[in-house]
Tab-separated table of C-alpha atoms in Angstrom:
chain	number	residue	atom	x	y	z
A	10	UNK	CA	109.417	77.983	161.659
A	11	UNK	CA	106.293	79.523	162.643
A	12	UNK	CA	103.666	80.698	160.141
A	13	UNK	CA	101.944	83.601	159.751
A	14	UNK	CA	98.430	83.200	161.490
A	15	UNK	CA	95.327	85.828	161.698
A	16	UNK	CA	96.264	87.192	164.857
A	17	UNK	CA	99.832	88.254	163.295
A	18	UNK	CA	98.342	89.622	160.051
A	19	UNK	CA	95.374	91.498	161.936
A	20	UNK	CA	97.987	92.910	164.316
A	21	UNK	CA	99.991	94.347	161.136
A	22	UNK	CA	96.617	95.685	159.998
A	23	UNK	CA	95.933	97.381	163.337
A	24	UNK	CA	99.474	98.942	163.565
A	25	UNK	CA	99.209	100.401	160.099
A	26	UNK	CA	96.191	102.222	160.895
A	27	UNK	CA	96.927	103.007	164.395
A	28	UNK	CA	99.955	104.979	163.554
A	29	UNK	CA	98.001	106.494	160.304
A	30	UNK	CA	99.104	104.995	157.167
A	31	UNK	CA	96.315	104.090	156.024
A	32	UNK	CA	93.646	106.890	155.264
A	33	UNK	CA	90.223	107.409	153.732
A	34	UNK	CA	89.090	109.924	150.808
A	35	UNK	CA	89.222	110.398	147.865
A	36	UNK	CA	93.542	110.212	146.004
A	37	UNK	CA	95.006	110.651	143.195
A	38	UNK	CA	97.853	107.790	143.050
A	39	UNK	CA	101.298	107.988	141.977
A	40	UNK	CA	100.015	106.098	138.689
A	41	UNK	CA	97.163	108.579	138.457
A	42	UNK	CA	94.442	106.378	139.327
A	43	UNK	CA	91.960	107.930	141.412
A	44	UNK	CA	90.912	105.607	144.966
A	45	UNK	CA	89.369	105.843	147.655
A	46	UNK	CA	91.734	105.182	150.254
A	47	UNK	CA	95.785	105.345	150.555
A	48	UNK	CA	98.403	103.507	152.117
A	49	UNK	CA	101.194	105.956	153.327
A	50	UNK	CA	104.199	103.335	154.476
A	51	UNK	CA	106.652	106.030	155.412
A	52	UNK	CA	104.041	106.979	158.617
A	53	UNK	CA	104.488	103.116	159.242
A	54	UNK	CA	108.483	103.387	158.617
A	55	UNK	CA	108.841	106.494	160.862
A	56	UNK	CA	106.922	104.732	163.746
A	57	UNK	CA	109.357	102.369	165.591
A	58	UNK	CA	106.716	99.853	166.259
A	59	UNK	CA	105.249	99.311	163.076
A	60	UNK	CA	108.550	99.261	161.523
A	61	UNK	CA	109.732	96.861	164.193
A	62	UNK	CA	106.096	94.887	163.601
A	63	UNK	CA	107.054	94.730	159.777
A	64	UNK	CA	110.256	93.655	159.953
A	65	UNK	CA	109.529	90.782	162.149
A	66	UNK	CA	106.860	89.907	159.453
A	67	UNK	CA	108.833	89.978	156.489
A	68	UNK	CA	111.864	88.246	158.188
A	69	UNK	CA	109.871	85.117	159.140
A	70	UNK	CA	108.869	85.049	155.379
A	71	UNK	CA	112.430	85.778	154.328
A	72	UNK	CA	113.949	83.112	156.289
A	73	UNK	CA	112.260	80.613	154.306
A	74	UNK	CA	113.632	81.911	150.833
A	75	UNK	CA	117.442	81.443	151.730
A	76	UNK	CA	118.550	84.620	150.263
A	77	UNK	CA	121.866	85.998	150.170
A	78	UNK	CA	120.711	89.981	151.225
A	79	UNK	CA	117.525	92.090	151.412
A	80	UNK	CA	117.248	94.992	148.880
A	81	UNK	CA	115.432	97.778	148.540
A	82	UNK	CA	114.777	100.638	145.887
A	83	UNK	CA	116.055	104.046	147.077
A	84	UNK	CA	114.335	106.170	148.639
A	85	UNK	CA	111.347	104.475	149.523
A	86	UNK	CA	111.997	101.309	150.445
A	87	UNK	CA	115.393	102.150	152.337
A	88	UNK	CA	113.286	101.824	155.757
A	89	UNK	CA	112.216	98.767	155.632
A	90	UNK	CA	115.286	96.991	153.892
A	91	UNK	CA	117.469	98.607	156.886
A	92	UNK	CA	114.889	97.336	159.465
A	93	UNK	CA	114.751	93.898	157.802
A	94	UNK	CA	118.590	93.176	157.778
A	95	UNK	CA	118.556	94.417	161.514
A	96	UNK	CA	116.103	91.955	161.989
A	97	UNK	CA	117.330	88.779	159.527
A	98	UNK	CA	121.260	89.430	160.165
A	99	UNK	CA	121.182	89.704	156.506
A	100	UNK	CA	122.953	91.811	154.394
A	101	UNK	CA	121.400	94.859	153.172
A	102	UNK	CA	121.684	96.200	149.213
A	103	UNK	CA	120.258	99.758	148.335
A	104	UNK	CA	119.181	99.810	144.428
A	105	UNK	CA	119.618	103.479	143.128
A	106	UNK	CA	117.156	104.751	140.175
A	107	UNK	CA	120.426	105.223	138.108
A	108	UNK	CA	124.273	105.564	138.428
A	109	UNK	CA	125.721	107.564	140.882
A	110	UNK	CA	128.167	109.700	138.669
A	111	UNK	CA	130.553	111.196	141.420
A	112	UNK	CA	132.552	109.259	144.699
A	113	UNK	CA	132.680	105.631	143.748
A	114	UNK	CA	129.775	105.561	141.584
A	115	UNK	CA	127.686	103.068	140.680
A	116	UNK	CA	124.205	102.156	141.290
A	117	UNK	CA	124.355	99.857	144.068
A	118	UNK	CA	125.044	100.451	147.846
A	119	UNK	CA	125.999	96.814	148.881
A	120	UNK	CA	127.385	93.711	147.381
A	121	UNK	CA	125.487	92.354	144.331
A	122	UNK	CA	127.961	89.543	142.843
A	123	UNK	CA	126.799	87.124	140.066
A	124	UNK	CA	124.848	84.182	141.693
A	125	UNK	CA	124.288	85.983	145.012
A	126	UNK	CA	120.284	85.948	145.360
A	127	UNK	CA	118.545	89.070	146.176
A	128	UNK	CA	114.920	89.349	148.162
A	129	UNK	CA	113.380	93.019	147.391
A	130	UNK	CA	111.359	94.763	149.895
A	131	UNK	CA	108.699	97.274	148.896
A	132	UNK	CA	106.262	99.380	150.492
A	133	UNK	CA	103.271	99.873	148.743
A	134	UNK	CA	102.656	97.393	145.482
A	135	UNK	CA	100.283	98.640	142.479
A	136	UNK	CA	101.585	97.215	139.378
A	137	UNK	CA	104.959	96.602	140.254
A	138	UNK	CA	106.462	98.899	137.610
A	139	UNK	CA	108.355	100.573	140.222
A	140	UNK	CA	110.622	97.212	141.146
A	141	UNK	CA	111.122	95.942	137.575
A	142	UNK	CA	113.787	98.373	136.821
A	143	UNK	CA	115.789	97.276	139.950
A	144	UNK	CA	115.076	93.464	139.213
A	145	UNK	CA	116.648	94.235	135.828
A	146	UNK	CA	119.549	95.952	136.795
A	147	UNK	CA	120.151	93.108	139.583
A	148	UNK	CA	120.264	90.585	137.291
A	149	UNK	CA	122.334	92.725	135.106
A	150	UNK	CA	124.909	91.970	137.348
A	151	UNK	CA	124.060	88.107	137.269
A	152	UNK	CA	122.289	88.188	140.943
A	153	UNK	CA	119.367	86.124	141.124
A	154	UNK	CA	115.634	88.150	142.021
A	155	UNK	CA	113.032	85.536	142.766
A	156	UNK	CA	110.690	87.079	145.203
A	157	UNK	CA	109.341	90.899	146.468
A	158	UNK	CA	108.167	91.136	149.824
A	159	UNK	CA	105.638	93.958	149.758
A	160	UNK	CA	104.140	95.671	153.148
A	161	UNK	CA	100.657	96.182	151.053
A	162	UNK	CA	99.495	94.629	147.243
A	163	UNK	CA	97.220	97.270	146.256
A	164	UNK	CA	96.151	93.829	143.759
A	165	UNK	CA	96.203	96.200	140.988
A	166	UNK	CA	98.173	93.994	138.870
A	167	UNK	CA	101.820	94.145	140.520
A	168	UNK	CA	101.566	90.090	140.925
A	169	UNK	CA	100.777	89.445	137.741
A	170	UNK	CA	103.705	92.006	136.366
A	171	UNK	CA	105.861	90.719	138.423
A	172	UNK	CA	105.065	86.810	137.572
A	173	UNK	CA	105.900	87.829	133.647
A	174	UNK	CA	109.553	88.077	135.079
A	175	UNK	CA	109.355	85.193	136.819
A	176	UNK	CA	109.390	86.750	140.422
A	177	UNK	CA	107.149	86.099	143.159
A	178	UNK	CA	104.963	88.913	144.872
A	179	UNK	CA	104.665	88.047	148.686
A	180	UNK	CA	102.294	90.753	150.640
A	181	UNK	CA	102.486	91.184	154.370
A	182	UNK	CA	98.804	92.279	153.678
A	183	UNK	CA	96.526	92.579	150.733
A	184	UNK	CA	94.217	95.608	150.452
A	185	UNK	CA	91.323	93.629	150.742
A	186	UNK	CA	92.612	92.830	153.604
A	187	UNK	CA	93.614	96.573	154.844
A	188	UNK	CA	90.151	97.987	153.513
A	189	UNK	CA	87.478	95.135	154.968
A	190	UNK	CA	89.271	94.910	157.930
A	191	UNK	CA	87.263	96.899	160.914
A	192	UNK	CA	88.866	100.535	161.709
């Protein structure tokens, strides 16, 4: 299996800001924190490219994990989740914010069985409170949540959160990375 290498994380870092999801000013995030620059991932999940240039990042990660599926929270992380099963050949579970109350219900698109283990995708990763919930709920069900592939870790403390439940935080890219990197 081929590792990741400069060249393939600078190229991620060039498509993100090529197709605009990354911007400069001054934001007010979801959290209310104030920064000085924001990551949009649903300009990099509308632009086939990027999305194609993710997915291809996050599968050679995945492959390594030997998961059963690739999950992602609705509605955010739908994109990439799709993009990444395309791209794996594995199976794809949608995590709703709560039960569906009408049709067949529940909170799950896909199969989540007891012992089947689950890889979450995200887009953007402050402090991880977003993906506990669905990590919960998953192993509610007795599925197994060890790792979160992220497209960005903001490295505002989602690692850390996420390490208290004994899950692993794997970025595609770091801010750091995304903000010292040339424009």
């Amino acid at each position: 299996m081929v590792k990741e290498s400069f060249n393939d994380k600078q190229s991620l870092i060039d498509a993100l800001k090529e197709c605009g999801a990354v911007r400069f000013g001054d934001f007010t995030l979801a959290s209310g924190k104030k920064s000085s620059y924001y990551v949009d991932i649903k300009k990099a999940s509308t632009d086939p490219l990027t999305l194609k240039k993710i997915a291809r990042e996050a599968t050679t990660l995945i492959r390594d994990m030997h998961v059963d599926s690739v999950g992602g929270v609705v509605l955010g992380s739908v994109p990439l989740a799709t993009a990444v099963s395309l791209e794996s050949g594995l199976p794809l579970v949608l995590i709703r914010k709560s039960d569906k109350s009408y049709g067949t219900g529940g909170r799950f698109v896909g199969d989540v069985r007891e012992g089947s283990k689950i890889v979450l995708l995200e887009d953007v990763t402050t402090s991880g409170g977003s993906v506990k919930d669905a990590i919960e709920a998953i192993r509610a069900e007795g599925a197994i949540v060890e790792a979160v592939v992220t497209v960005v870790d903001r490295e505002s403390g989602a690692s850390e959160n996420l390490a208290s439940m004994d899950v692993k935080l794997v970025p595609l890219v770091r801010a750091s990375e995304l903000v010292s990197s040339p424009q």
